[in-house]
PDB file of N, CA and C in Angstrom:
ATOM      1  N   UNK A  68       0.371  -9.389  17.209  1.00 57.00           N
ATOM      2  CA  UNK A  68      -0.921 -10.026  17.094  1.00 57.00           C
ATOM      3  C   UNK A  68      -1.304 -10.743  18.352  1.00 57.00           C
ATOM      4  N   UNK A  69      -0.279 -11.464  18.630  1.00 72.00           N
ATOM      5  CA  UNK A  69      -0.681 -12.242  20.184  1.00 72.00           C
ATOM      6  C   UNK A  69      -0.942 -11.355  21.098  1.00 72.00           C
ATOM      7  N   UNK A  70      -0.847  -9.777  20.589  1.00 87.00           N
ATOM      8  CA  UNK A  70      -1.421  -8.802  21.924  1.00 87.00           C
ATOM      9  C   UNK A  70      -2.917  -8.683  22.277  1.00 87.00           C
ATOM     10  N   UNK A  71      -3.572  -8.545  20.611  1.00 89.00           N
ATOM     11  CA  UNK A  71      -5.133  -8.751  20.578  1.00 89.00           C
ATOM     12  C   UNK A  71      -5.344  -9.972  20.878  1.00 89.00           C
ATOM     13  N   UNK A  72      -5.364 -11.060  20.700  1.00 88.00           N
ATOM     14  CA  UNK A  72      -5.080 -12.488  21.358  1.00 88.00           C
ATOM     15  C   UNK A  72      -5.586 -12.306  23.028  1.00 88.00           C
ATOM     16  N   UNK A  73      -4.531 -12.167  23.713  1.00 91.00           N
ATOM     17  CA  UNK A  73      -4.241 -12.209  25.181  1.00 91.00           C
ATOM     18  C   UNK A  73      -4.974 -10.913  25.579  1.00 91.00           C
ATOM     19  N   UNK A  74      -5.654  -9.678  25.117  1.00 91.00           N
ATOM     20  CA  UNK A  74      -6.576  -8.932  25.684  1.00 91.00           C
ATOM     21  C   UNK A  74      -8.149  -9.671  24.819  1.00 91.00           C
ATOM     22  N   UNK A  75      -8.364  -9.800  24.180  1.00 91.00           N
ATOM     23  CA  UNK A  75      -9.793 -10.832  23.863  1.00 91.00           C
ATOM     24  C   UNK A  75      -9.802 -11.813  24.601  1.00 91.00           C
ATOM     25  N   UNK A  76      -8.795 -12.775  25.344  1.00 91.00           N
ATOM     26  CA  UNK A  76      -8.698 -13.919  26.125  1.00 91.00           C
ATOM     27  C   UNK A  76      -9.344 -13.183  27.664  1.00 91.00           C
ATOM     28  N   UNK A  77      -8.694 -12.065  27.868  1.00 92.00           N
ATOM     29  CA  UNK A  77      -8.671 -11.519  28.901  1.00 92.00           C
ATOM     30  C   UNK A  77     -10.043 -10.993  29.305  1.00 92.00           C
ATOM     31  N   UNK A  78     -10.869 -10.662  28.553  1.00 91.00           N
ATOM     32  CA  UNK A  78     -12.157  -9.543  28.303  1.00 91.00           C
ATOM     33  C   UNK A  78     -12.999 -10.643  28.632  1.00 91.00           C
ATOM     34  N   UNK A  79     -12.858 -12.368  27.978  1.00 90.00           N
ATOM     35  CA  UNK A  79     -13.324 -12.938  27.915  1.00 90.00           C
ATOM     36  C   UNK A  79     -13.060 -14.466  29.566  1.00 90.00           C
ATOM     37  N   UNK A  80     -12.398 -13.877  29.928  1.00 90.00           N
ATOM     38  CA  UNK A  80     -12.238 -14.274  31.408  1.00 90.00           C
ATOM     39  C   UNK A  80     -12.820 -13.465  32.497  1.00 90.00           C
ATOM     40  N   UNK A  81     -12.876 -12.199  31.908  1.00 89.00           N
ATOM     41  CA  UNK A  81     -13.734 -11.537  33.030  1.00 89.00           C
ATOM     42  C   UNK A  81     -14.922 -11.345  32.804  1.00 89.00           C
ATOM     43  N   UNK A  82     -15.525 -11.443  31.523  1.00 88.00           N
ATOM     44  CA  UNK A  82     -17.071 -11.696  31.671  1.00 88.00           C
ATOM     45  C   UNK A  82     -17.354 -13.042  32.077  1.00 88.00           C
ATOM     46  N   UNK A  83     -16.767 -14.022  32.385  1.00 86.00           N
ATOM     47  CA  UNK A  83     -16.864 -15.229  32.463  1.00 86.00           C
ATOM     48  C   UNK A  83     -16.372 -15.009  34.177  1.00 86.00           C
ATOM     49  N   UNK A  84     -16.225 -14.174  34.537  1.00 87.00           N
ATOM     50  CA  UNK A  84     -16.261 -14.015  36.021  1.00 87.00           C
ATOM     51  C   UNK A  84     -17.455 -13.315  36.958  1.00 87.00           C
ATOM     52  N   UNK A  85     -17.985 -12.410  35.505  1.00 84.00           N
ATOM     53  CA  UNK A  85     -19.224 -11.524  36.630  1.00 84.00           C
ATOM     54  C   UNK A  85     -20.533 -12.369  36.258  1.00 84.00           C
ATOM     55  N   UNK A  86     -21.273 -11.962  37.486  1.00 82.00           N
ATOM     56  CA  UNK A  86     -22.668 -12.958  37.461  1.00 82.00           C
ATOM     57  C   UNK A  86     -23.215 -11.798  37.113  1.00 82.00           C
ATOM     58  N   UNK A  87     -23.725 -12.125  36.039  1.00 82.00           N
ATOM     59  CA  UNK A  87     -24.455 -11.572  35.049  1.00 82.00           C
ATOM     60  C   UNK A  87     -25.875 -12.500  35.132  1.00 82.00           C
ATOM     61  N   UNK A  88     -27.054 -12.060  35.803  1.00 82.00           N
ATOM     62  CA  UNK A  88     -28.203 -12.634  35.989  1.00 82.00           C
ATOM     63  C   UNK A  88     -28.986 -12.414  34.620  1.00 82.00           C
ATOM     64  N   UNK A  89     -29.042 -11.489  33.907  1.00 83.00           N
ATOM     65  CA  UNK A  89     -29.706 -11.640  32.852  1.00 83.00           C
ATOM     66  C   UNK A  89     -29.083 -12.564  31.966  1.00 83.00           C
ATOM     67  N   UNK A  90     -29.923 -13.670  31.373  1.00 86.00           N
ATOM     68  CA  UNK A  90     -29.490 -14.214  30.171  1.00 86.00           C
ATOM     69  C   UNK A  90     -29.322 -13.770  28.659  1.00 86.00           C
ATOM     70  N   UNK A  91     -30.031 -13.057  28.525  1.00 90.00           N
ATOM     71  CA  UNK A  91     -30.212 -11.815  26.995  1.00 90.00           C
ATOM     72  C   UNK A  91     -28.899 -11.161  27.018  1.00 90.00           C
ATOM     73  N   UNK A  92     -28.459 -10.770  28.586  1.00 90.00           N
ATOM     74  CA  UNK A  92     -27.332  -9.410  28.513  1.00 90.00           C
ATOM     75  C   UNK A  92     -25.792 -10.615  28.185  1.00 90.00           C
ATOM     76  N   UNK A  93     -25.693 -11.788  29.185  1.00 87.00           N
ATOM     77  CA  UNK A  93     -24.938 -12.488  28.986  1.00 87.00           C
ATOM     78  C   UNK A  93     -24.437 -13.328  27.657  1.00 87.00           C
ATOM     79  N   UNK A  94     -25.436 -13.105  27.091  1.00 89.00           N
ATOM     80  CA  UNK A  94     -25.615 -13.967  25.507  1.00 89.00           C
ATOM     81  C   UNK A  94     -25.092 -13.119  24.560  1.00 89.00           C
ATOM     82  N   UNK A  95     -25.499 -11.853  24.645  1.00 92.00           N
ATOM     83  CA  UNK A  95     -24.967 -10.666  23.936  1.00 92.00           C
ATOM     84  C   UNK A  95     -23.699 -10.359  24.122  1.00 92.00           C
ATOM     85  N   UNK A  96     -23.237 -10.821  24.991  1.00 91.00           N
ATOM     86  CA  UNK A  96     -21.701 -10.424  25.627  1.00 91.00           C
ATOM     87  C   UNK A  96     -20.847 -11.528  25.242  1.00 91.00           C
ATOM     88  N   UNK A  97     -21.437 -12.707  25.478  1.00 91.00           N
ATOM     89  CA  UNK A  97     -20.614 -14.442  25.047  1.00 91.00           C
ATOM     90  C   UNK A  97     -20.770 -13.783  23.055  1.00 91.00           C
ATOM     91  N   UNK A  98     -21.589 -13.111  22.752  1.00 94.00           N
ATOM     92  CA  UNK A  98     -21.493 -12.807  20.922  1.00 94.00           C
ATOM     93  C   UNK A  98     -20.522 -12.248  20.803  1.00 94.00           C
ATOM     94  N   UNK A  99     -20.239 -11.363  21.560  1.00 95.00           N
ATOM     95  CA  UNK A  99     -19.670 -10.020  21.103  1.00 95.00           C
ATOM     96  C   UNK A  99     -17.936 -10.652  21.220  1.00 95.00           C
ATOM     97  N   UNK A 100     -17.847 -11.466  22.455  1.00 94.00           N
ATOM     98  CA  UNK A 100     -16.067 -11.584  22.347  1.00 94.00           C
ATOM     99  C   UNK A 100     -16.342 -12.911  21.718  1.00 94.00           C
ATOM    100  N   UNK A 101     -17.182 -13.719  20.897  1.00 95.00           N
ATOM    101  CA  UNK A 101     -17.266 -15.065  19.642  1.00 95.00           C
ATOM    102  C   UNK A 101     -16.772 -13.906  18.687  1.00 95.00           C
ATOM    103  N   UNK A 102     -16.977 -12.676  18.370  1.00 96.00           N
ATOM    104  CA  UNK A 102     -16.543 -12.200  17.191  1.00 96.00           C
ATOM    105  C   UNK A 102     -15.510 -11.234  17.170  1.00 96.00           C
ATOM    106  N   UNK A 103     -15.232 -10.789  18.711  1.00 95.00           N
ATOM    107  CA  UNK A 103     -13.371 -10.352  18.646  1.00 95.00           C
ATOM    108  C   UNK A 103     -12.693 -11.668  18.538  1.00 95.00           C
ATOM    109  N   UNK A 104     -13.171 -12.716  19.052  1.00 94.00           N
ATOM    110  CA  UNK A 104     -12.312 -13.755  18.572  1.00 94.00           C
ATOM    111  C   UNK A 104     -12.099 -14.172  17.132  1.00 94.00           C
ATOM    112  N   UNK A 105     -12.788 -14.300  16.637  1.00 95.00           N
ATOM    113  CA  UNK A 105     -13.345 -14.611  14.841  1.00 95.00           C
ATOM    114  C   UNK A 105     -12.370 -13.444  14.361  1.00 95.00           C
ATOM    115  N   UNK A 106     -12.035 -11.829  14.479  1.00 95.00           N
ATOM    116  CA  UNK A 106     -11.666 -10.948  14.242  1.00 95.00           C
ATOM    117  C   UNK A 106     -10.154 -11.239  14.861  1.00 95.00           C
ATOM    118  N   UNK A 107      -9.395 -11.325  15.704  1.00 93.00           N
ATOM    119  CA  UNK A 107      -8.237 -11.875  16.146  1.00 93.00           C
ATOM    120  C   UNK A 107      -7.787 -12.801  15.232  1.00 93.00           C
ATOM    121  N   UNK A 108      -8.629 -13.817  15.080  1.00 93.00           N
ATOM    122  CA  UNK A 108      -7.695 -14.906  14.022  1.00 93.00           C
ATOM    123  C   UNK A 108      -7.876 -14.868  13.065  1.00 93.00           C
ATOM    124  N   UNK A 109      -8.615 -13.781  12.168  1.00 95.00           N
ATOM    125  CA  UNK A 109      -8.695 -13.006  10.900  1.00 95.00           C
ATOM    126  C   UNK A 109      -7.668 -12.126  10.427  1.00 95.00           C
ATOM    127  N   UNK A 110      -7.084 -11.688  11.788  1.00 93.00           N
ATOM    128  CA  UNK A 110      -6.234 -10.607  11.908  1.00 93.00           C
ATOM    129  C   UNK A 110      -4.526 -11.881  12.144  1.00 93.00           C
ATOM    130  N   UNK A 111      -4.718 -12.646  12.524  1.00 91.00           N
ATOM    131  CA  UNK A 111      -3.325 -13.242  12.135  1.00 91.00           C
ATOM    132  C   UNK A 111      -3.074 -13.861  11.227  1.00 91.00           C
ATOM    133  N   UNK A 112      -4.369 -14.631  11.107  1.00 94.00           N
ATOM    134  CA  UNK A 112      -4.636 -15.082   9.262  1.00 94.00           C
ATOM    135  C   UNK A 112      -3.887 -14.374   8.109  1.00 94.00           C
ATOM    136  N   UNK A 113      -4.072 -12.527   8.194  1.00 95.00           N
ATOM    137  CA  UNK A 113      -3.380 -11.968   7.412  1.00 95.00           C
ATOM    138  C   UNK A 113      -2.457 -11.644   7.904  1.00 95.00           C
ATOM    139  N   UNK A 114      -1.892 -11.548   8.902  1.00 94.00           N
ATOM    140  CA  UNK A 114      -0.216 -11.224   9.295  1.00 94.00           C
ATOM    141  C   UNK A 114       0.326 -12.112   8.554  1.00 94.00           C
ATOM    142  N   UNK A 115      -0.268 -13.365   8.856  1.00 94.00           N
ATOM    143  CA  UNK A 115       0.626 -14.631   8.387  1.00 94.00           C
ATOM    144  C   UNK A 115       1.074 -14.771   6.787  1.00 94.00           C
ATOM    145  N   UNK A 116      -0.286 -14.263   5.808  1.00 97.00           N
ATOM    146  CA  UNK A 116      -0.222 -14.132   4.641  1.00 97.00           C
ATOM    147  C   UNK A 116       0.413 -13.047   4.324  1.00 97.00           C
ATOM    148  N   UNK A 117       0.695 -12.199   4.928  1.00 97.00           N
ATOM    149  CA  UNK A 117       1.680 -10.576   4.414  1.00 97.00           C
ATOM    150  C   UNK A 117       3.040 -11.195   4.574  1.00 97.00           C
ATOM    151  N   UNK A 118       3.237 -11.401   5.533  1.00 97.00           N
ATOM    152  CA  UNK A 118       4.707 -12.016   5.933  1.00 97.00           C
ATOM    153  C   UNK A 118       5.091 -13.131   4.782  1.00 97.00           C
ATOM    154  N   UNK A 119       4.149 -14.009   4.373  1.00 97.00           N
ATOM    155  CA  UNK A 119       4.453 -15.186   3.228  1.00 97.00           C
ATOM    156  C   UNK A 119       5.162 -13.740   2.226  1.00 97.00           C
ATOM    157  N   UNK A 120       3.638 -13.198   1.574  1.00 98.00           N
ATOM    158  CA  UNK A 120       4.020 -12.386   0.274  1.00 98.00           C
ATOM    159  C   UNK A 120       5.463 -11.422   0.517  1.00 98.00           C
ATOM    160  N   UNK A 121       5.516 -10.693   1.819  1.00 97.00           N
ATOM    161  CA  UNK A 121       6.258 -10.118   1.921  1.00 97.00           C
ATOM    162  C   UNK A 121       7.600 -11.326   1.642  1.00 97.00           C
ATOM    163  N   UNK A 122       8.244 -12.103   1.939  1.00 97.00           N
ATOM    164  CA  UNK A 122       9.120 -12.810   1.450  1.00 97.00           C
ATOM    165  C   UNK A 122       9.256 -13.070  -0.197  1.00 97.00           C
ATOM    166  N   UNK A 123       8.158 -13.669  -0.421  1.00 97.00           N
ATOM    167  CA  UNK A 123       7.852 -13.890  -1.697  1.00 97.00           C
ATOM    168  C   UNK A 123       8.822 -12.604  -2.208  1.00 97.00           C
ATOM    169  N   UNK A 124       7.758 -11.760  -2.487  1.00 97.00           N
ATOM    170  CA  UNK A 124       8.381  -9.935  -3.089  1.00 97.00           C
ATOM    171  C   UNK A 124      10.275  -9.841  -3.074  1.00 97.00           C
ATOM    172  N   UNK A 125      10.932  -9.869  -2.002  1.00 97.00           N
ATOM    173  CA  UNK A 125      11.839 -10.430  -1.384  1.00 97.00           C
ATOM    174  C   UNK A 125      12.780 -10.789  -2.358  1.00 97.00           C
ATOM    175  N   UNK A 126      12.167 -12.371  -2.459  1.00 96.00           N
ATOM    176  CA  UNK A 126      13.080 -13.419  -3.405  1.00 96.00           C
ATOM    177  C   UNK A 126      13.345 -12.535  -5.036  1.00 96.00           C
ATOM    178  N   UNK A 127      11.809 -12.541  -5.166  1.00 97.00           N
ATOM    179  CA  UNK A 127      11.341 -11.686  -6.314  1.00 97.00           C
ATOM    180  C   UNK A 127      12.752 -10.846  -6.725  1.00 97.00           C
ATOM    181  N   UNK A 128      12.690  -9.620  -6.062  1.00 96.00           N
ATOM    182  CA  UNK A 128      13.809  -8.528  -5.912  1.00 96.00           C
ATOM    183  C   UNK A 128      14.792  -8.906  -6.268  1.00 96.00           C
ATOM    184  N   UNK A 129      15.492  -9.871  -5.735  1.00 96.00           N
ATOM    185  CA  UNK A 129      16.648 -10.157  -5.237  1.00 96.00           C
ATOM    186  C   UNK A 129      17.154 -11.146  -7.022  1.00 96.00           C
ATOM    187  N   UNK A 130      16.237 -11.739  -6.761  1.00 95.00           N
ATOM    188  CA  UNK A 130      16.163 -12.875  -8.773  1.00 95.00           C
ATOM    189  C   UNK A 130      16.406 -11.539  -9.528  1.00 95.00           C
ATOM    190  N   UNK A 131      15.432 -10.481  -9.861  1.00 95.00           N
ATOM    191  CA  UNK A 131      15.559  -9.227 -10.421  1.00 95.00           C
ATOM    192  C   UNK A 131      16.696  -8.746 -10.432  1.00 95.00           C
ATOM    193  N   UNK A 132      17.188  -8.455  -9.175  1.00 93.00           N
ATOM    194  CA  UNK A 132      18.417  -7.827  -9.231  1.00 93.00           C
ATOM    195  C   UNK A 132      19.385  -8.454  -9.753  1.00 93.00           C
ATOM    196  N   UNK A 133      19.538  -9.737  -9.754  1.00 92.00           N
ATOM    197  CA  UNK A 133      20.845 -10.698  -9.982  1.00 92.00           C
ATOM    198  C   UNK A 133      20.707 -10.695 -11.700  1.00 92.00           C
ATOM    199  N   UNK A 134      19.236 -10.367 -12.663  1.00 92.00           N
ATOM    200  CA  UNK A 134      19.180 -10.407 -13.734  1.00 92.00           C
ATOM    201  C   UNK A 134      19.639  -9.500 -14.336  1.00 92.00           C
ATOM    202  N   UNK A 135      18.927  -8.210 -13.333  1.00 92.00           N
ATOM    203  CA  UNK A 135      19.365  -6.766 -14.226  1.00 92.00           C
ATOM    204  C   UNK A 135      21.634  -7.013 -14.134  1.00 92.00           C
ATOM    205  N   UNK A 136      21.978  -7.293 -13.270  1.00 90.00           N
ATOM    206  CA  UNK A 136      23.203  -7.338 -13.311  1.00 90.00           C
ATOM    207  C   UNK A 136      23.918  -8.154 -14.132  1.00 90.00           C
ATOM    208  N   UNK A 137      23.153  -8.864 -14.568  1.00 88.00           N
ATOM    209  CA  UNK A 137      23.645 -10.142 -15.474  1.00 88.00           C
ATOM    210  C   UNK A 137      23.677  -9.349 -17.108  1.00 88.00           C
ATOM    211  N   UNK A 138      22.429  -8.746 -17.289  1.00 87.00           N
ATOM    212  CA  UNK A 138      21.824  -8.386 -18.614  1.00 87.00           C
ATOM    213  C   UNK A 138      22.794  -6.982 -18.553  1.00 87.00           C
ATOM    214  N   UNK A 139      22.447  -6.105 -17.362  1.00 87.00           N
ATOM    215  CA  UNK A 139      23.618  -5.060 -17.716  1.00 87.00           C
ATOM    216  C   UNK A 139      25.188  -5.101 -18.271  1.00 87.00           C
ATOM    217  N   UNK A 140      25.816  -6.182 -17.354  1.00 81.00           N
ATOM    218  CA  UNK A 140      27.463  -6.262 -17.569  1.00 81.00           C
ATOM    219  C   UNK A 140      27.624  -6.639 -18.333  1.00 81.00           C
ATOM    220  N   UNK A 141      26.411  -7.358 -19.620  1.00 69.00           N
ATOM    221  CA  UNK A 141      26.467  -8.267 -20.915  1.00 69.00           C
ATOM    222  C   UNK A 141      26.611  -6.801 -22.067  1.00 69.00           C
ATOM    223  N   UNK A 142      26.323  -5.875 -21.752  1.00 65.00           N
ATOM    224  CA  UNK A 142      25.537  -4.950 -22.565  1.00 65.00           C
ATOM    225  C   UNK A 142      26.903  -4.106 -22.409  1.00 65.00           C
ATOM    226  N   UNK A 143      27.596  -3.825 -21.677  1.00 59.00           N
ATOM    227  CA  UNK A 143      28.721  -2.482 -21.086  1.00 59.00           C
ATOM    228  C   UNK A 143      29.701  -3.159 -22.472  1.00 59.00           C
TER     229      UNK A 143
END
C-alpha cells in the first residue's frame, strides 16, 4: 500500500513543480491527485480492515478446531 502512497506523493510533487500558467488546467490537476489521495487511504483503510478480519477468521478456526477435537475424542 505504501507503494500507491509514495507514487501519488510523487505525481503530486511534480505537478507542484511544473508552471502550469493556466489556472482551470492546474485546479483540475490539484483535483485529480485530492482524489488519488482520498483513493490511497481508502485503499489502506481496507488493507487494514482485511488484515483485522483476516485474524479474526484465524482465531475463529483455530477455537473450531480445538472444539471439533474436543467433541470428537468425547464421541470415539
Amino acid at each position: 500500500m505504501n507503494d500507491i502512497r509514495l507514487k501519488v506523493s510523487y505525481v503530486k510533487g511534480l505537478t507542484e513543480g511544473l508552471e502550469i500558467g493556466d489556472s482551470k488546467v492546474k485546479k483540475v490537476i490539484s483535483e485529480i491527485i485530492n482524489v488519488l489521495e482520498e483513493m490511497a487511504q481508502s485503499i489502506s483503510d481496507l488493507e487494514t480492515a482485511m488484515e483485522d478480519t483476516q485474524e479474526y477468521v484465524e482465531s475463529i478456526d483455530e477455537d473450531l478446531g480445538e472444539l471439533e477435537e474436543d467433541f470428537y475424542d468425547d464421541n470415539c
